[in-house]
Amino acid sequence: MNIRFYATLEQVERDALQGSPIVVIDVLRASSTIIAAFESGADRIIPIGDVETASRLVRPSERDRKLLAGERKCLPVPGFDLSNSPGEFTPERVGGKTIVLTTTNGTRALAASAKAGRVVIGALTNVHAVALAIRGESEAVILCCGTEGSLAAEDVLCGGMLLASLGGAVAPESLNDAARLALIIAERFGADPEPFLRGSDHGRRLAALGLEADIVFCSRVGVSSCVPEARDGTITA
Ligand code: MLT
């Protein structure tokens, strides 16, 4: 399998991402939250780039079956049902529901991937299941979303762990420098990612906001076999 590895979303936005399967990784927290929502029985997730459009998509009369979720500056959006903390997406809250989700980087990355052949949502929690799901592909893009234009160490770690999990299926000559560095990071920190996530820029931002529980939640490796996929503007599992 030939790999195109992007350490930030900005690199992708300069390239056309047409046709190739793509794994979108936003460990803290959009990807982890999407996986958690499906683990709790959510029916589908509609990712939306901005708060106003998301709000328009859920009429007050639909609130029993459609929920508004997301964050801005990592904090809950006033009037929304849920923020972007994966632990909030319990079976009681989201079971059987459609979730309209807007986040700062994650939903932007999904928009940039709209023309990809297949869009898979990856995080540490489902990293092994994602490797299994894409193993048969002849090529794949690994997109580490980053945070507001900057590299996010936890996304690169997860990308490296995905490459490690794919193992011999990957054509080594296709790996760019970012992919090779990601593999080194995965080898060094993959066995115990939580301290690595806590020390990352975004981990420290979340901790300062009292959201340590989210870091613990998102640090668990391979606990989910759920592989959400986006198609025509909707994510299902
Ligand atoms: C995002 O998509 O920007 C992130 O998931 C931010 C966050 O809520 O931690």
Tab-separated table of C-alpha atoms and ligand atoms in Angstrom:
chain	number	residue	atom	x	y	z
A	1	MET	CA	0.000	0.000	0.000
A	2	ASN	CA	1.331	3.445	-0.962
A	3	ILE	CA	0.881	6.028	1.787
A	4	ARG	CA	0.575	9.791	1.540
A	5	PHE	CA	1.083	11.149	5.045
A	6	TYR	CA	0.074	14.715	5.955
A	7	ALA	CA	1.144	16.112	9.328
A	8	THR	CA	-1.237	19.089	9.104
A	9	LEU	CA	-4.476	19.961	7.381
A	10	GLU	CA	-2.910	23.000	5.699
A	11	GLN	CA	-0.640	20.745	3.608
A	12	VAL	CA	-3.688	18.859	2.332
A	13	GLU	CA	-5.590	21.989	1.443
A	14	ARG	CA	-2.818	22.801	-1.025
A	15	ASP	CA	-3.169	19.388	-2.717
A	16	ALA	CA	-6.182	17.918	-4.432
A	17	LEU	CA	-7.398	14.933	-2.474
A	18	GLN	CA	-9.391	13.113	-5.092
A	19	GLY	CA	-10.037	9.434	-5.298
A	20	SER	CA	-7.735	8.068	-2.573
A	21	PRO	CA	-9.080	6.567	0.617
A	22	ILE	CA	-8.284	8.901	3.501
A	23	VAL	CA	-8.011	8.421	7.252
A	24	VAL	CA	-8.879	11.626	9.144
A	25	ILE	CA	-7.194	11.752	12.551
A	26	ASP	CA	-8.126	14.280	15.256
A	27	VAL	CA	-7.306	12.453	18.497
A	28	LEU	CA	-8.106	15.488	20.721
A	29	ARG	CA	-10.991	15.336	20.271
A	30	ALA	CA	-13.251	15.239	17.191
A	31	SER	CA	-12.339	11.754	15.906
A	32	SER	CA	-12.435	10.227	19.403
A	33	THR	CA	-15.819	11.852	20.024
A	34	ILE	CA	-17.295	10.584	16.753
A	35	ILE	CA	-16.156	7.034	17.569
A	36	ALA	CA	-17.544	7.338	21.120
A	37	ALA	CA	-20.899	8.521	19.755
A	38	PHE	CA	-21.241	5.450	17.527
A	39	GLU	CA	-20.086	3.172	20.352
A	40	SER	CA	-23.064	4.603	22.254
A	41	GLY	CA	-25.497	3.852	19.444
A	42	ALA	CA	-25.749	7.184	17.621
A	43	ASP	CA	-27.508	6.727	14.292
A	44	ARG	CA	-25.498	9.186	12.162
A	45	ILE	CA	-23.378	12.297	12.455
A	46	ILE	CA	-23.557	15.286	10.146
A	47	PRO	CA	-20.280	17.271	10.295
A	48	ILE	CA	-20.732	20.989	9.657
A	49	GLY	CA	-18.101	23.718	9.417
A	50	ASP	CA	-19.827	26.581	11.199
A	51	VAL	CA	-22.077	27.107	14.204
A	52	GLU	CA	-24.789	29.057	12.356
A	53	THR	CA	-25.342	26.409	9.665
A	54	ALA	CA	-25.308	23.635	12.281
A	55	SER	CA	-27.928	25.481	14.353
A	56	ARG	CA	-30.178	25.937	11.320
A	57	LEU	CA	-30.105	22.176	10.645
A	58	VAL	CA	-31.835	21.278	13.915
A	59	ARG	CA	-35.289	22.759	14.381
A	60	PRO	CA	-36.637	22.994	17.971
A	61	SER	CA	-39.374	20.462	17.074
A	62	GLU	CA	-36.688	17.900	16.070
A	63	ARG	CA	-34.682	18.116	19.301
A	64	ASP	CA	-35.987	14.726	20.519
A	65	ARG	CA	-34.222	12.893	17.646
A	66	LYS	CA	-31.567	15.356	16.440
A	67	LEU	CA	-28.873	16.845	18.654
A	68	LEU	CA	-26.524	19.787	18.219
A	69	ALA	CA	-22.951	19.134	19.350
A	70	GLY	CA	-19.575	20.799	19.087
A	71	GLU	CA	-17.144	23.329	20.473
A	72	ARG	CA	-15.474	26.624	19.830
A	73	LYS	CA	-12.153	27.264	21.578
A	74	CYS	CA	-12.713	23.796	23.159
A	75	LEU	CA	-15.762	25.070	25.086
A	76	PRO	CA	-19.465	24.207	24.728
A	77	VAL	CA	-21.434	26.308	22.255
A	78	PRO	CA	-24.346	28.168	23.963
A	79	GLY	CA	-27.660	26.503	23.131
A	80	PHE	CA	-26.094	23.216	21.975
A	81	ASP	CA	-27.044	19.883	23.542
A	82	LEU	CA	-23.511	18.488	23.785
A	83	SER	CA	-19.960	19.803	23.609
A	84	ASN	CA	-17.020	17.883	22.103
A	85	SER	CA	-16.179	15.788	25.188
A	86	PRO	CA	-16.404	12.100	24.203
A	87	GLY	CA	-17.569	11.096	27.689
A	88	GLU	CA	-20.759	13.137	27.203
A	89	PHE	CA	-21.840	10.928	24.293
A	90	THR	CA	-23.471	8.238	26.431
A	91	PRO	CA	-26.098	5.751	25.179
A	92	GLU	CA	-28.724	7.671	27.176
A	93	ARG	CA	-27.868	10.956	25.446
A	94	VAL	CA	-27.151	9.847	21.870
A	95	GLY	CA	-28.613	6.346	21.350
A	96	GLY	CA	-30.611	6.271	18.073
A	97	LYS	CA	-30.053	10.003	17.466
A	98	THR	CA	-28.728	12.078	14.579
A	99	ILE	CA	-25.957	14.412	15.736
A	100	VAL	CA	-25.089	17.630	13.920
A	101	LEU	CA	-21.458	18.233	14.921
A	102	THR	CA	-19.310	21.314	14.415
A	103	THR	CA	-15.719	21.518	15.692
A	104	THR	CA	-12.837	23.886	14.964
A	105	ASN	CA	-10.517	21.573	13.028
A	106	GLY	CA	-12.107	18.138	12.707
A	107	THR	CA	-15.122	19.125	10.649
A	108	ARG	CA	-12.902	21.361	8.457
A	109	ALA	CA	-10.694	18.346	7.733
A	110	LEU	CA	-13.758	16.341	6.743
A	111	ALA	CA	-14.786	19.111	4.358
A	112	ALA	CA	-11.265	19.078	2.799
A	113	SER	CA	-11.635	15.298	2.324
A	114	ALA	CA	-15.018	15.507	0.637
A	115	LYS	CA	-13.677	14.377	-2.765
A	116	ALA	CA	-11.653	11.470	-1.386
A	117	GLY	CA	-12.678	7.978	-2.454
A	118	ARG	CA	-13.373	6.767	1.061
A	119	VAL	CA	-13.195	8.781	4.294
A	120	VAL	CA	-12.460	6.869	7.498
A	121	ILE	CA	-12.391	8.421	10.984
A	122	GLY	CA	-9.359	7.364	13.015
A	123	ALA	CA	-8.180	7.909	16.589
A	124	LEU	CA	-6.144	5.996	19.150
A	125	THR	CA	-9.307	4.280	20.379
A	126	ASN	CA	-9.920	2.540	17.039
A	127	VAL	CA	-6.434	2.559	15.500
A	128	HIS	CA	-6.170	-1.219	15.074
A	129	ALA	CA	-9.687	-1.503	13.625
A	130	VAL	CA	-8.863	1.233	11.085
A	131	ALA	CA	-5.703	-0.642	10.050
A	132	LEU	CA	-7.819	-3.754	9.442
A	133	ALA	CA	-10.437	-1.768	7.524
A	134	ILE	CA	-7.978	-0.209	5.050
A	135	ARG	CA	-5.458	-3.061	4.747
A	136	GLY	CA	-6.830	-4.143	1.349
A	137	GLU	CA	-6.437	-0.691	-0.258
A	138	SER	CA	-3.610	-0.109	-2.749
A	139	GLU	CA	-3.091	3.451	-1.478
A	140	ALA	CA	-4.208	5.591	1.440
A	141	VAL	CA	-3.882	9.128	2.713
A	142	ILE	CA	-3.264	9.611	6.428
A	143	LEU	CA	-4.381	13.094	7.424
A	144	CYS	CA	-3.348	14.384	10.845
A	145	CYS	CA	-5.705	17.322	11.383
A	146	GLY	CA	-3.551	19.372	13.763
A	147	THR	CA	-4.866	22.354	15.679
A	148	GLU	CA	-5.670	25.640	13.989
A	149	GLY	CA	-2.912	25.274	11.416
A	150	SER	CA	-0.263	23.850	13.727
A	151	LEU	CA	0.937	20.309	13.989
A	152	ALA	CA	-0.684	18.287	16.804
A	153	ALA	CA	1.715	15.744	18.313
A	154	GLU	CA	-1.091	13.388	19.363
A	155	ASP	CA	-2.364	13.157	15.760
A	156	VAL	CA	1.131	12.369	14.465
A	157	LEU	CA	1.520	9.724	17.197
A	158	CYS	CA	-1.763	8.122	16.101
A	159	GLY	CA	-0.729	8.281	12.430
A	160	GLY	CA	2.505	6.512	13.337
A	161	MET	CA	0.624	3.861	15.311
A	162	LEU	CA	-1.651	3.308	12.325
A	163	LEU	CA	1.402	2.809	10.086
A	164	ALA	CA	2.902	0.425	12.653
A	165	SER	CA	-0.377	-1.495	12.795
A	166	LEU	CA	-0.431	-1.764	8.979
A	167	GLY	CA	3.108	-3.170	9.200
A	168	GLY	CA	4.264	-5.059	6.114
A	169	ALA	CA	1.222	-3.913	4.099
A	170	VAL	CA	2.889	-0.487	3.690
A	171	ALA	CA	5.323	0.202	0.821
A	172	PRO	CA	8.315	1.677	2.740
A	173	GLU	CA	9.477	3.749	-0.237
A	174	SER	CA	6.161	5.642	-0.145
A	175	LEU	CA	6.792	7.033	3.356
A	176	ASN	CA	7.721	10.726	3.483
A	177	ASP	CA	9.719	12.325	6.288
A	178	ALA	CA	6.576	13.093	8.332
A	179	ALA	CA	5.540	9.419	8.157
A	180	ARG	CA	9.005	8.236	9.144
A	181	LEU	CA	9.060	10.605	12.126
A	182	ALA	CA	5.543	9.463	13.071
A	183	LEU	CA	6.746	5.858	13.181
A	184	ILE	CA	9.615	6.824	15.488
A	185	ILE	CA	7.203	8.696	17.801
A	186	ALA	CA	4.849	5.709	17.806
A	187	GLU	CA	7.665	3.339	18.736
A	188	ARG	CA	8.779	5.618	21.583
A	189	PHE	CA	5.385	6.639	23.045
A	190	GLY	CA	2.773	4.224	21.640
A	191	ALA	CA	2.845	1.805	24.565
A	192	ASP	CA	1.661	4.496	27.016
A	193	PRO	CA	0.238	7.495	25.134
A	194	GLU	CA	-1.488	9.295	28.020
A	195	PRO	CA	1.561	11.228	29.331
A	196	PHE	CA	2.416	12.121	25.729
A	197	LEU	CA	-1.101	13.477	25.158
A	198	ARG	CA	-1.022	15.369	28.473
A	199	GLY	CA	2.218	17.068	27.451
A	200	SER	CA	1.032	18.061	23.966
A	201	ASP	CA	-0.017	21.656	23.195
A	202	HIS	CA	-3.675	20.716	22.890
A	203	GLY	CA	-3.516	18.352	25.879
A	204	ARG	CA	-2.242	21.199	28.061
A	205	ARG	CA	-4.953	23.505	26.677
A	206	LEU	CA	-7.655	20.965	27.567
A	207	ALA	CA	-6.150	20.356	31.024
A	208	ALA	CA	-6.131	24.100	31.726
A	209	LEU	CA	-9.881	24.087	30.969
A	210	GLY	CA	-10.469	21.224	33.420
A	211	LEU	CA	-10.959	18.657	30.651
A	212	GLU	CA	-8.362	16.081	31.840
A	213	ALA	CA	-10.975	13.319	31.649
A	214	ASP	CA	-11.099	13.812	27.878
A	215	ILE	CA	-7.341	13.234	27.613
A	216	VAL	CA	-7.651	9.977	29.560
A	217	PHE	CA	-10.593	8.900	27.389
A	218	CYS	CA	-8.796	9.677	24.115
A	219	SER	CA	-5.525	7.981	25.203
A	220	ARG	CA	-6.983	4.476	25.289
A	221	VAL	CA	-5.509	2.458	22.439
A	222	GLY	CA	-7.532	-0.002	20.385
A	223	VAL	CA	-10.551	-0.178	22.689
A	224	SER	CA	-13.054	0.219	19.855
A	225	SER	CA	-13.723	-1.850	16.748
A	226	CYS	CA	-15.941	0.886	15.345
A	227	VAL	CA	-14.742	2.433	12.054
A	228	PRO	CA	-16.927	5.411	11.148
A	229	GLU	CA	-16.957	6.430	7.483
A	230	ALA	CA	-18.151	9.686	5.906
A	231	ARG	CA	-20.064	9.689	2.633
A	232	ASP	CA	-22.039	12.481	0.981
A	233	GLY	CA	-21.826	14.682	4.056
A	234	THR	CA	-22.928	12.066	6.577
A	235	ILE	CA	-20.893	9.835	8.905
A	236	THR	CA	-22.147	6.365	9.751
A	237	ALA	CA	-20.540	3.347	11.385
B	1	MLT	C1	-11.360	20.235	16.754
B	1	MLT	O1	-11.980	19.591	15.890
B	1	MLT	O2	-10.958	21.369	16.547
B	1	MLT	C2	-10.997	19.637	18.076
B	1	MLT	O3	-11.594	18.443	18.255
B	1	MLT	C3	-10.963	20.646	19.177
B	1	MLT	C4	-11.408	20.144	20.516
B	1	MLT	O4	-12.592	20.208	20.812
B	1	MLT	O5	-10.592	19.688	21.319
